[in-house]
PDB file of N, CA and C in Angstrom:
ATOM      1  N   MET E   4      56.232 -41.497  83.816  1.00 59.00           N
ATOM      2  CA  MET E   4      56.300 -40.154  83.283  1.00 59.00           C
ATOM      3  C   MET E   4      55.993 -39.168  84.409  1.00 59.00           C
ATOM      4  N   ALA E   5      56.837 -38.204  84.599  1.00 82.00           N
ATOM      5  CA  ALA E   5      56.668 -37.215  85.660  1.00 82.00           C
ATOM      6  C   ALA E   5      55.821 -36.044  85.157  1.00 82.00           C
ATOM      7  N   PHE E   6      55.207 -35.335  86.094  1.00 93.00           N
ATOM      8  CA  PHE E   6      54.434 -34.151  85.736  1.00 93.00           C
ATOM      9  C   PHE E   6      54.748 -33.045  86.732  1.00 93.00           C
ATOM     10  N   ASP E   7      54.500 -31.820  86.330  1.00 96.00           N
ATOM     11  CA  ASP E   7      54.841 -30.628  87.096  1.00 96.00           C
ATOM     12  C   ASP E   7      53.853 -30.431  88.255  1.00 96.00           C
ATOM     13  N   LEU E   8      54.281 -30.808  89.446  1.00 96.00           N
ATOM     14  CA  LEU E   8      53.426 -30.675  90.630  1.00 96.00           C
ATOM     15  C   LEU E   8      53.097 -29.212  90.940  1.00 96.00           C
ATOM     16  N   LYS E   9      54.030 -28.323  90.658  1.00 97.00           N
ATOM     17  CA  LYS E   9      53.773 -26.898  90.915  1.00 97.00           C
ATOM     18  C   LYS E   9      52.654 -26.378  90.024  1.00 97.00           C
ATOM     19  N   LEU E  10      52.623 -26.833  88.784  1.00 98.00           N
ATOM     20  CA  LEU E  10      51.544 -26.427  87.884  1.00 98.00           C
ATOM     21  C   LEU E  10      50.207 -26.969  88.391  1.00 98.00           C
ATOM     22  N   VAL E  11      50.191 -28.191  88.858  1.00 97.00           N
ATOM     23  CA  VAL E  11      48.982 -28.778  89.444  1.00 97.00           C
ATOM     24  C   VAL E  11      48.515 -27.921  90.621  1.00 97.00           C
ATOM     25  N   GLU E  12      49.440 -27.531  91.485  1.00 98.00           N
ATOM     26  CA  GLU E  12      49.105 -26.714  92.653  1.00 98.00           C
ATOM     27  C   GLU E  12      48.583 -25.335  92.260  1.00 98.00           C
ATOM     28  N   ARG E  13      49.046 -24.815  91.130  1.00 98.00           N
ATOM     29  CA  ARG E  13      48.579 -23.509  90.648  1.00 98.00           C
ATOM     30  C   ARG E  13      47.166 -23.600  90.064  1.00 98.00           C
ATOM     31  N   ILE E  14      46.795 -24.767  89.557  1.00 98.00           N
ATOM     32  CA  ILE E  14      45.468 -24.939  88.958  1.00 98.00           C
ATOM     33  C   ILE E  14      44.386 -25.074  90.020  1.00 98.00           C
ATOM     34  N   ARG E  15      44.660 -25.787  91.084  1.00 98.00           N
ATOM     35  CA  ARG E  15      43.640 -26.073  92.108  1.00 98.00           C
ATOM     36  C   ARG E  15      42.862 -24.835  92.561  1.00 98.00           C
ATOM     37  N   PRO E  16      43.532 -23.748  92.961  1.00 98.00           N
ATOM     38  CA  PRO E  16      42.758 -22.589  93.428  1.00 98.00           C
ATOM     39  C   PRO E  16      41.932 -21.919  92.324  1.00 98.00           C
ATOM     40  N   LEU E  17      42.315 -22.123  91.072  1.00 98.00           N
ATOM     41  CA  LEU E  17      41.552 -21.549  89.959  1.00 98.00           C
ATOM     42  C   LEU E  17      40.208 -22.245  89.774  1.00 98.00           C
ATOM     43  N   LEU E  18      40.067 -23.419  90.355  1.00 97.00           N
ATOM     44  CA  LEU E  18      38.828 -24.186  90.265  1.00 97.00           C
ATOM     45  C   LEU E  18      37.989 -24.071  91.536  1.00 97.00           C
ATOM     46  N   LYS E  19      38.385 -23.176  92.419  1.00 95.00           N
ATOM     47  CA  LYS E  19      37.652 -22.980  93.677  1.00 95.00           C
ATOM     48  C   LYS E  19      36.190 -22.657  93.382  1.00 95.00           C
ATOM     49  N   GLY E  20      35.298 -23.344  94.079  1.00 95.00           N
ATOM     50  CA  GLY E  20      33.863 -23.133  93.901  1.00 95.00           C
ATOM     51  C   GLY E  20      33.248 -24.006  92.821  1.00 95.00           C
ATOM     52  N   ILE E  21      34.078 -24.725  92.095  1.00 96.00           N
ATOM     53  CA  ILE E  21      33.599 -25.633  91.052  1.00 96.00           C
ATOM     54  C   ILE E  21      33.830 -27.056  91.547  1.00 96.00           C
ATOM     55  N   PRO E  22      32.820 -27.899  91.504  1.00 94.00           N
ATOM     56  CA  PRO E  22      33.015 -29.278  91.985  1.00 94.00           C
ATOM     57  C   PRO E  22      33.870 -30.083  91.000  1.00 94.00           C
ATOM     58  N   PHE E  23      35.141 -30.193  91.291  1.00 97.00           N
ATOM     59  CA  PHE E  23      36.055 -30.908  90.404  1.00 97.00           C
ATOM     60  C   PHE E  23      36.665 -32.106  91.107  1.00 97.00           C
ATOM     61  N   VAL E  24      37.140 -33.032  90.300  1.00 97.00           N
ATOM     62  CA  VAL E  24      37.867 -34.191  90.801  1.00 97.00           C
ATOM     63  C   VAL E  24      39.216 -34.189  90.112  1.00 97.00           C
ATOM     64  N   GLU E  25      40.231 -34.413  90.895  1.00 97.00           N
ATOM     65  CA  GLU E  25      41.597 -34.497  90.376  1.00 97.00           C
ATOM     66  C   GLU E  25      41.936 -35.978  90.238  1.00 97.00           C
ATOM     67  N   LYS E  26      42.369 -36.374  89.055  1.00 97.00           N
ATOM     68  CA  LYS E  26      42.597 -37.789  88.803  1.00 97.00           C
ATOM     69  C   LYS E  26      43.902 -38.000  88.037  1.00 97.00           C
ATOM     70  N   LYS E  27      44.695 -38.952  88.490  1.00 95.00           N
ATOM     71  CA  LYS E  27      45.905 -39.299  87.761  1.00 95.00           C
ATOM     72  C   LYS E  27      45.504 -40.059  86.501  1.00 95.00           C
ATOM     73  N   MET E  28      46.019 -39.587  85.362  1.00 91.00           N
ATOM     74  CA  MET E  28      45.717 -40.226  84.089  1.00 91.00           C
ATOM     75  C   MET E  28      46.756 -39.831  83.048  1.00 91.00           C
ATOM     76  N   PHE E  29      46.971 -40.677  82.074  1.00 83.00           N
ATOM     77  CA  PHE E  29      47.924 -40.427  80.989  1.00 83.00           C
ATOM     78  C   PHE E  29      49.337 -40.147  81.487  1.00 83.00           C
ATOM     79  N   GLY E  30      49.686 -40.581  82.673  1.00 89.00           N
ATOM     80  CA  GLY E  30      50.995 -40.267  83.236  1.00 89.00           C
ATOM     81  C   GLY E  30      51.059 -38.855  83.788  1.00 89.00           C
ATOM     82  N   GLY E  31      49.910 -38.217  83.922  1.00 94.00           N
ATOM     83  CA  GLY E  31      49.823 -36.860  84.451  1.00 94.00           C
ATOM     84  C   GLY E  31      48.623 -36.752  85.366  1.00 94.00           C
ATOM     85  N   VAL E  32      48.023 -35.574  85.407  1.00 97.00           N
ATOM     86  CA  VAL E  32      46.862 -35.321  86.255  1.00 97.00           C
ATOM     87  C   VAL E  32      45.792 -34.647  85.411  1.00 97.00           C
ATOM     88  N   GLY E  33      44.553 -35.110  85.559  1.00 97.00           N
ATOM     89  CA  GLY E  33      43.424 -34.482  84.900  1.00 97.00           C
ATOM     90  C   GLY E  33      42.505 -33.858  85.931  1.00 97.00           C
ATOM     91  N   PHE E  34      41.876 -32.762  85.542  1.00 98.00           N
ATOM     92  CA  PHE E  34      40.889 -32.099  86.390  1.00 98.00           C
ATOM     93  C   PHE E  34      39.535 -32.278  85.719  1.00 98.00           C
ATOM     94  N   LEU E  35      38.648 -33.010  86.389  1.00 98.00           N
ATOM     95  CA  LEU E  35      37.351 -33.353  85.820  1.00 98.00           C
ATOM     96  C   LEU E  35      36.234 -32.611  86.532  1.00 98.00           C
ATOM     97  N   ILE E  36      35.281 -32.149  85.744  1.00 98.00           N
ATOM     98  CA  ILE E  36      34.100 -31.476  86.261  1.00 98.00           C
ATOM     99  C   ILE E  36      32.901 -32.304  85.810  1.00 98.00           C
ATOM    100  N   HIS E  37      32.164 -32.849  86.767  1.00 96.00           N
ATOM    101  CA  HIS E  37      31.025 -33.736  86.467  1.00 96.00           C
ATOM    102  C   HIS E  37      31.463 -34.897  85.568  1.00 96.00           C
ATOM    103  N   GLY E  38      32.686 -35.367  85.758  1.00 97.00           N
ATOM    104  CA  GLY E  38      33.193 -36.499  84.991  1.00 97.00           C
ATOM    105  C   GLY E  38      33.815 -36.155  83.653  1.00 97.00           C
ATOM    106  N   ASN E  39      33.778 -34.892  83.271  1.00 97.00           N
ATOM    107  CA  ASN E  39      34.349 -34.441  82.005  1.00 97.00           C
ATOM    108  C   ASN E  39      35.655 -33.691  82.262  1.00 97.00           C
ATOM    109  N   MET E  40      36.698 -34.097  81.557  1.00 96.00           N
ATOM    110  CA  MET E  40      37.989 -33.442  81.766  1.00 96.00           C
ATOM    111  C   MET E  40      37.972 -32.023  81.193  1.00 96.00           C
ATOM    112  N   ALA E  41      38.380 -31.069  82.013  1.00 98.00           N
ATOM    113  CA  ALA E  41      38.458 -29.667  81.616  1.00 98.00           C
ATOM    114  C   ALA E  41      39.887 -29.305  81.230  1.00 98.00           C
ATOM    115  N   CYS E  42      40.830 -29.800  82.031  1.00 98.00           N
ATOM    116  CA  CYS E  42      42.234 -29.508  81.785  1.00 98.00           C
ATOM    117  C   CYS E  42      43.075 -30.553  82.505  1.00 98.00           C
ATOM    118  N   GLY E  43      44.357 -30.503  82.258  1.00 97.00           N
ATOM    119  CA  GLY E  43      45.249 -31.442  82.906  1.00 97.00           C
ATOM    120  C   GLY E  43      46.690 -31.010  82.768  1.00 97.00           C
ATOM    121  N   VAL E  44      47.547 -31.751  83.409  1.00 97.00           N
ATOM    122  CA  VAL E  44      48.980 -31.489  83.358  1.00 97.00           C
ATOM    123  C   VAL E  44      49.671 -32.758  82.907  1.00 97.00           C
ATOM    124  N   LEU E  45      50.488 -32.628  81.886  1.00 94.00           N
ATOM    125  CA  LEU E  45      51.286 -33.726  81.368  1.00 94.00           C
ATOM    126  C   LEU E  45      52.700 -33.199  81.213  1.00 94.00           C
ATOM    127  N   GLU E  46      53.627 -33.818  81.915  1.00 94.00           N
ATOM    128  CA  GLU E  46      55.006 -33.332  82.007  1.00 94.00           C
ATOM    129  C   GLU E  46      54.964 -31.900  82.531  1.00 94.00           C
ATOM    130  N   ASP E  47      55.475 -30.918  81.766  1.00 95.00           N
ATOM    131  CA  ASP E  47      55.446 -29.536  82.267  1.00 95.00           C
ATOM    132  C   ASP E  47      54.459 -28.672  81.489  1.00 95.00           C
ATOM    133  N   SER E  48      53.535 -29.319  80.791  1.00 97.00           N
ATOM    134  CA  SER E  48      52.580 -28.597  79.950  1.00 97.00           C
ATOM    135  C   SER E  48      51.153 -28.745  80.451  1.00 97.00           C
ATOM    136  N   LEU E  49      50.340 -27.779  80.052  1.00 98.00           N
ATOM    137  CA  LEU E  49      48.917 -27.779  80.362  1.00 98.00           C
ATOM    138  C   LEU E  49      48.163 -28.363  79.174  1.00 98.00           C
ATOM    139  N   ILE E  50      47.264 -29.269  79.442  1.00 97.00           N
ATOM    140  CA  ILE E  50      46.377 -29.807  78.413  1.00 97.00           C
ATOM    141  C   ILE E  50      45.023 -29.164  78.670  1.00 97.00           C
ATOM    142  N   ILE E  51      44.429 -28.644  77.628  1.00 97.00           N
ATOM    143  CA  ILE E  51      43.206 -27.895  77.822  1.00 97.00           C
ATOM    144  C   ILE E  51      42.148 -28.257  76.790  1.00 97.00           C
ATOM    145  N   ARG E  52      40.928 -28.382  77.246  1.00 97.00           N
ATOM    146  CA  ARG E  52      39.791 -28.628  76.353  1.00 97.00           C
ATOM    147  C   ARG E  52      39.263 -27.261  75.914  1.00 97.00           C
ATOM    148  N   VAL E  53      38.987 -27.108  74.629  1.00 97.00           N
ATOM    149  CA  VAL E  53      38.508 -25.818  74.128  1.00 97.00           C
ATOM    150  C   VAL E  53      37.248 -25.999  73.296  1.00 97.00           C
ATOM    151  N   LYS E  54      36.476 -24.935  73.191  1.00 95.00           N
ATOM    152  CA  LYS E  54      35.256 -24.962  72.385  1.00 95.00           C
ATOM    153  C   LYS E  54      35.641 -25.158  70.922  1.00 95.00           C
ATOM    154  N   PRO E  55      34.870 -25.955  70.206  1.00 93.00           N
ATOM    155  CA  PRO E  55      35.189 -26.217  68.796  1.00 93.00           C
ATOM    156  C   PRO E  55      35.345 -24.946  67.955  1.00 93.00           C
ATOM    157  N   GLU E  56      34.514 -23.956  68.217  1.00 95.00           N
ATOM    158  CA  GLU E  56      34.581 -22.725  67.432  1.00 95.00           C
ATOM    159  C   GLU E  56      35.816 -21.871  67.753  1.00 95.00           C
ATOM    160  N   LYS E  57      36.490 -22.153  68.861  1.00 96.00           N
ATOM    161  CA  LYS E  57      37.698 -21.406  69.231  1.00 96.00           C
ATOM    162  C   LYS E  57      38.981 -22.173  68.913  1.00 96.00           C
ATOM    163  N   TYR E  58      38.842 -23.436  68.571  1.00 95.00           N
ATOM    164  CA  TYR E  58      39.993 -24.331  68.412  1.00 95.00           C
ATOM    165  C   TYR E  58      41.068 -23.774  67.478  1.00 95.00           C
ATOM    166  N   GLU E  59      40.716 -23.443  66.264  1.00 95.00           N
ATOM    167  CA  GLU E  59      41.697 -22.983  65.275  1.00 95.00           C
ATOM    168  C   GLU E  59      42.362 -21.669  65.699  1.00 95.00           C
ATOM    169  N   THR E  60      41.580 -20.761  66.259  1.00 96.00           N
ATOM    170  CA  THR E  60      42.124 -19.470  66.704  1.00 96.00           C
ATOM    171  C   THR E  60      43.111 -19.663  67.851  1.00 96.00           C
ATOM    172  N   LEU E  61      42.735 -20.459  68.827  1.00 97.00           N
ATOM    173  CA  LEU E  61      43.606 -20.676  69.986  1.00 97.00           C
ATOM    174  C   LEU E  61      44.853 -21.467  69.615  1.00 97.00           C
ATOM    175  N   LEU E  62      44.754 -22.326  68.627  1.00 96.00           N
ATOM    176  CA  LEU E  62      45.901 -23.109  68.175  1.00 96.00           C
ATOM    177  C   LEU E  62      47.012 -22.222  67.618  1.00 96.00           C
ATOM    178  N   LYS E  63      46.659 -21.039  67.143  1.00 96.00           N
ATOM    179  CA  LYS E  63      47.630 -20.105  66.561  1.00 96.00           C
ATOM    180  C   LYS E  63      48.356 -19.267  67.613  1.00 96.00           C
ATOM    181  N   LYS E  64      47.927 -19.350  68.859  1.00 96.00           N
ATOM    182  CA  LYS E  64      48.569 -18.555  69.915  1.00 96.00           C
ATOM    183  C   LYS E  64      49.970 -19.091  70.199  1.00 96.00           C
ATOM    184  N   PRO E  65      50.856 -18.214  70.697  1.00 97.00           N
ATOM    185  CA  PRO E  65      52.219 -18.658  71.021  1.00 97.00           C
ATOM    186  C   PRO E  65      52.211 -19.753  72.095  1.00 97.00           C
ATOM    187  N   HIS E  66      53.113 -20.690  71.952  1.00 98.00           N
ATOM    188  CA  HIS E  66      53.329 -21.772  72.922  1.00 98.00           C
ATOM    189  C   HIS E  66      52.178 -22.779  72.970  1.00 98.00           C
ATOM    190  N   VAL E  67      51.360 -22.821  71.926  1.00 98.00           N
ATOM    191  CA  VAL E  67      50.216 -23.732  71.870  1.00 98.00           C
ATOM    192  C   VAL E  67      50.428 -24.689  70.700  1.00 98.00           C
ATOM    193  N   ARG E  68      50.069 -25.947  70.926  1.00 96.00           N
ATOM    194  CA  ARG E  68      50.198 -26.949  69.863  1.00 96.00           C
ATOM    195  C   ARG E  68      49.082 -27.974  69.992  1.00 96.00           C
ATOM    196  N   LEU E  69      48.994 -28.826  68.992  1.00 94.00           N
ATOM    197  CA  LEU E  69      48.008 -29.903  69.002  1.00 94.00           C
ATOM    198  C   LEU E  69      48.273 -30.851  70.160  1.00 94.00           C
ATOM    199  N   PHE E  70      47.227 -31.422  70.681  1.00 93.00           N
ATOM    200  CA  PHE E  70      47.374 -32.490  71.665  1.00 93.00           C
ATOM    201  C   PHE E  70      47.386 -33.792  70.882  1.00 93.00           C
ATOM    202  N   ASP E  71      48.549 -34.386  70.796  1.00 88.00           N
ATOM    203  CA  ASP E  71      48.750 -35.601  70.006  1.00 88.00           C
ATOM    204  C   ASP E  71      49.339 -36.658  70.931  1.00 88.00           C
ATOM    205  N   PHE E  72      48.479 -37.269  71.725  1.00 75.00           N
ATOM    206  CA  PHE E  72      48.926 -38.227  72.733  1.00 75.00           C
ATOM    207  C   PHE E  72      49.149 -39.613  72.158  1.00 75.00           C
ATOM    208  N   SER E  73      48.335 -39.983  71.171  1.00 77.00           N
ATOM    209  CA  SER E  73      48.371 -41.353  70.674  1.00 77.00           C
ATOM    210  C   SER E  73      48.837 -41.466  69.219  1.00 77.00           C
ATOM    211  N   GLY E  74      49.406 -40.403  68.677  1.00 81.00           N
ATOM    212  CA  GLY E  74      49.787 -40.422  67.277  1.00 81.00           C
ATOM    213  C   GLY E  74      48.714 -39.839  66.376  1.00 81.00           C
ATOM    214  N   ARG E  75      47.567 -39.520  66.973  1.00 83.00           N
ATOM    215  CA  ARG E  75      46.473 -38.882  66.247  1.00 83.00           C
ATOM    216  C   ARG E  75      46.036 -37.647  67.037  1.00 83.00           C
ATOM    217  N   PRO E  76      46.151 -36.455  66.444  1.00 84.00           N
ATOM    218  CA  PRO E  76      45.746 -35.244  67.173  1.00 84.00           C
ATOM    219  C   PRO E  76      44.295 -35.335  67.624  1.00 84.00           C
ATOM    220  N   MET E  77      44.055 -34.860  68.834  1.00 84.00           N
ATOM    221  CA  MET E  77      42.706 -34.880  69.401  1.00 84.00           C
ATOM    222  C   MET E  77      42.059 -33.511  69.190  1.00 84.00           C
ATOM    223  N   LYS E  78      41.097 -33.448  68.311  1.00 85.00           N
ATOM    224  CA  LYS E  78      40.388 -32.206  68.017  1.00 85.00           C
ATOM    225  C   LYS E  78      39.667 -31.732  69.287  1.00 85.00           C
ATOM    226  N   GLY E  79      39.777 -30.451  69.542  1.00 92.00           N
ATOM    227  CA  GLY E  79      39.132 -29.892  70.728  1.00 92.00           C
ATOM    228  C   GLY E  79      40.040 -29.850  71.947  1.00 92.00           C
ATOM    229  N   TRP E  80      41.253 -30.367  71.783  1.00 95.00           N
ATOM    230  CA  TRP E  80      42.216 -30.373  72.877  1.00 95.00           C
ATOM    231  C   TRP E  80      43.508 -29.721  72.403  1.00 95.00           C
ATOM    232  N   LEU E  81      44.114 -28.919  73.269  1.00 97.00           N
ATOM    233  CA  LEU E  81      45.373 -28.252  72.955  1.00 97.00           C
ATOM    234  C   LEU E  81      46.368 -28.464  74.086  1.00 97.00           C
ATOM    235  N   VAL E  82      47.622 -28.337  73.742  1.00 97.00           N
ATOM    236  CA  VAL E  82      48.692 -28.359  74.736  1.00 97.00           C
ATOM    237  C   VAL E  82      49.269 -26.956  74.802  1.00 97.00           C
ATOM    238  N   VAL E  83      49.365 -26.428  76.004  1.00 98.00           N
ATOM    239  CA  VAL E  83      49.988 -25.127  76.227  1.00 98.00           C
ATOM    240  C   VAL E  83      51.305 -25.402  76.934  1.00 98.00           C
ATOM    241  N   ASP E  84      52.404 -25.092  76.257  1.00 97.00           N
ATOM    242  CA  ASP E  84      53.713 -25.315  76.851  1.00 97.00           C
ATOM    243  C   ASP E  84      53.900 -24.426  78.074  1.00 97.00           C
ATOM    244  N   ALA E  85      54.866 -24.761  78.904  1.00 96.00           N
ATOM    245  CA  ALA E  85      55.115 -24.053  80.168  1.00 96.00           C
ATOM    246  C   ALA E  85      55.217 -22.537  79.970  1.00 96.00           C
ATOM    247  N   LYS E  86      55.837 -22.099  78.901  1.00 97.00           N
ATOM    248  CA  LYS E  86      55.981 -20.657  78.657  1.00 97.00           C
ATOM    249  C   LYS E  86      54.644 -19.971  78.410  1.00 97.00           C
ATOM    250  N   GLY E  87      53.663 -20.723  77.958  1.00 97.00           N
ATOM    251  CA  GLY E  87      52.350 -20.156  77.665  1.00 97.00           C
ATOM    252  C   GLY E  87      51.430 -20.052  78.865  1.00 97.00           C
ATOM    253  N   CYS E  88      51.843 -20.609  79.995  1.00 96.00           N
ATOM    254  CA  CYS E  88      51.028 -20.507  81.214  1.00 96.00           C
ATOM    255  C   CYS E  88      51.922 -20.157  82.408  1.00 96.00           C
ATOM    256  N   LYS E  89      52.933 -19.356  82.114  1.00 96.00           N
ATOM    257  CA  LYS E  89      53.906 -18.965  83.133  1.00 96.00           C
ATOM    258  C   LYS E  89      53.300 -18.050  84.198  1.00 96.00           C
ATOM    259  N   THR E  90      52.496 -17.074  83.763  1.00 97.00           N
ATOM    260  CA  THR E  90      51.913 -16.137  84.724  1.00 97.00           C
ATOM    261  C   THR E  90      50.555 -16.640  85.210  1.00 97.00           C
ATOM    262  N   SER E  91      50.118 -16.112  86.322  1.00 97.00           N
ATOM    263  CA  SER E  91      48.803 -16.471  86.862  1.00 97.00           C
ATOM    264  C   SER E  91      47.699 -16.075  85.896  1.00 97.00           C
ATOM    265  N   SER E  92      47.861 -14.940  85.250  1.00 97.00           N
ATOM    266  CA  SER E  92      46.870 -14.461  84.298  1.00 97.00           C
ATOM    267  C   SER E  92      46.755 -15.409  83.106  1.00 97.00           C
ATOM    268  N   GLN E  93      47.887 -15.806  82.551  1.00 98.00           N
ATOM    269  CA  GLN E  93      47.883 -16.737  81.424  1.00 98.00           C
ATOM    270  C   GLN E  93      47.209 -18.058  81.819  1.00 98.00           C
ATOM    271  N   LEU E  94      47.635 -18.610  82.934  1.00 98.00           N
ATOM    272  CA  LEU E  94      47.088 -19.887  83.380  1.00 98.00           C
ATOM    273  C   LEU E  94      45.592 -19.770  83.639  1.00 98.00           C
ATOM    274  N   GLY E  95      45.187 -18.689  84.282  1.00 98.00           N
ATOM    275  CA  GLY E  95      43.777 -18.484  84.586  1.00 98.00           C
ATOM    276  C   GLY E  95      42.905 -18.452  83.339  1.00 98.00           C
ATOM    277  N   LYS E  96      43.377 -17.793  82.295  1.00 98.00           N
ATOM    278  CA  LYS E  96      42.614 -17.721  81.041  1.00 98.00           C
ATOM    279  C   LYS E  96      42.460 -19.104  80.421  1.00 98.00           C
ATOM    280  N   TRP E  97      43.532 -19.879  80.436  1.00 98.00           N
ATOM    281  CA  TRP E  97      43.461 -21.222  79.849  1.00 98.00           C
ATOM    282  C   TRP E  97      42.553 -22.145  80.663  1.00 98.00           C
ATOM    283  N   VAL E  98      42.682 -22.111  81.960  1.00 98.00           N
ATOM    284  CA  VAL E  98      41.839 -22.970  82.799  1.00 98.00           C
ATOM    285  C   VAL E  98      40.372 -22.581  82.637  1.00 98.00           C
ATOM    286  N   LYS E  99      40.100 -21.299  82.495  1.00 97.00           N
ATOM    287  CA  LYS E  99      38.729 -20.831  82.272  1.00 97.00           C
ATOM    288  C   LYS E  99      38.184 -21.403  80.962  1.00 97.00           C
ATOM    289  N   GLU E 100      39.006 -21.454  79.926  1.00 97.00           N
ATOM    290  CA  GLU E 100      38.576 -22.041  78.645  1.00 97.00           C
ATOM    291  C   GLU E 100      38.095 -23.480  78.860  1.00 97.00           C
ATOM    292  N   GLY E 101      38.914 -24.261  79.528  1.00 98.00           N
ATOM    293  CA  GLY E 101      38.578 -25.663  79.753  1.00 98.00           C
ATOM    294  C   GLY E 101      37.380 -25.847  80.660  1.00 98.00           C
ATOM    295  N   THR E 102      37.286 -25.032  81.671  1.00 98.00           N
ATOM    296  CA  THR E 102      36.182 -25.103  82.619  1.00 98.00           C
ATOM    297  C   THR E 102      34.860 -24.776  81.938  1.00 98.00           C
ATOM    298  N   GLU E 103      34.873 -23.745  81.094  1.00 97.00           N
ATOM    299  CA  GLU E 103      33.649 -23.353  80.395  1.00 97.00           C
ATOM    300  C   GLU E 103      33.121 -24.495  79.526  1.00 97.00           C
ATOM    301  N   VAL E 104      34.021 -25.214  78.879  1.00 97.00           N
ATOM    302  CA  VAL E 104      33.591 -26.334  78.035  1.00 97.00           C
ATOM    303  C   VAL E 104      33.034 -27.458  78.904  1.00 97.00           C
ATOM    304  N   ALA E 105      33.777 -27.844  79.921  1.00 97.00           N
ATOM    305  CA  ALA E 105      33.355 -28.975  80.765  1.00 97.00           C
ATOM    306  C   ALA E 105      32.017 -28.720  81.441  1.00 97.00           C
ATOM    307  N   LEU E 106      31.760 -27.478  81.807  1.00 97.00           N
ATOM    308  CA  LEU E 106      30.495 -27.152  82.472  1.00 97.00           C
ATOM    309  C   LEU E 106      29.293 -27.241  81.532  1.00 97.00           C
ATOM    310  N   THR E 107      29.520 -27.209  80.222  1.00 96.00           N
ATOM    311  CA  THR E 107      28.408 -27.303  79.274  1.00 96.00           C
ATOM    312  C   THR E 107      28.071 -28.747  78.909  1.00 96.00           C
ATOM    313  N   LEU E 108      28.932 -29.673  79.280  1.00 96.00           N
ATOM    314  CA  LEU E 108      28.743 -31.078  78.897  1.00 96.00           C
ATOM    315  C   LEU E 108      27.867 -31.807  79.909  1.00 96.00           C
ATOM    316  N   PRO E 109      27.120 -32.807  79.446  1.00 96.00           N
ATOM    317  CA  PRO E 109      26.291 -33.572  80.386  1.00 96.00           C
ATOM    318  C   PRO E 109      27.183 -34.380  81.334  1.00 96.00           C
ATOM    319  N   PRO E 110      26.770 -34.509  82.588  1.00 95.00           N
ATOM    320  CA  PRO E 110      27.570 -35.288  83.549  1.00 95.00           C
ATOM    321  C   PRO E 110      27.734 -36.726  83.091  1.00 95.00           C
ATOM    322  N   LYS E 111      28.874 -37.298  83.435  1.00 90.00           N
ATOM    323  CA  LYS E 111      29.141 -38.716  83.123  1.00 90.00           C
ATOM    324  C   LYS E 111      28.911 -39.544  84.373  1.00 90.00           C
TER     325      LYS E 111
END
């Protein structure tokens, strides 16, 4: 399964100053902070971890859908299609969502 390398390259500078690890997983790339995945790229879409209290609201945004990798939607995770993270501003907001969650979790 291929993934959008340009999207990966656009995410890296948004994590500047945060100790992250980039790891190939799920046929894509995940960005982990202290061992917790904050966001990732699968095909041409962004996968993002979100706070539980924001999940339903963010799911209603344009170009956003459930993350259903295994046939069962993963609560707390969303997929943002390419159109939803086209601009730097859009992508930055989504990556910030995922980063904020990962930074609150205990290190693995």
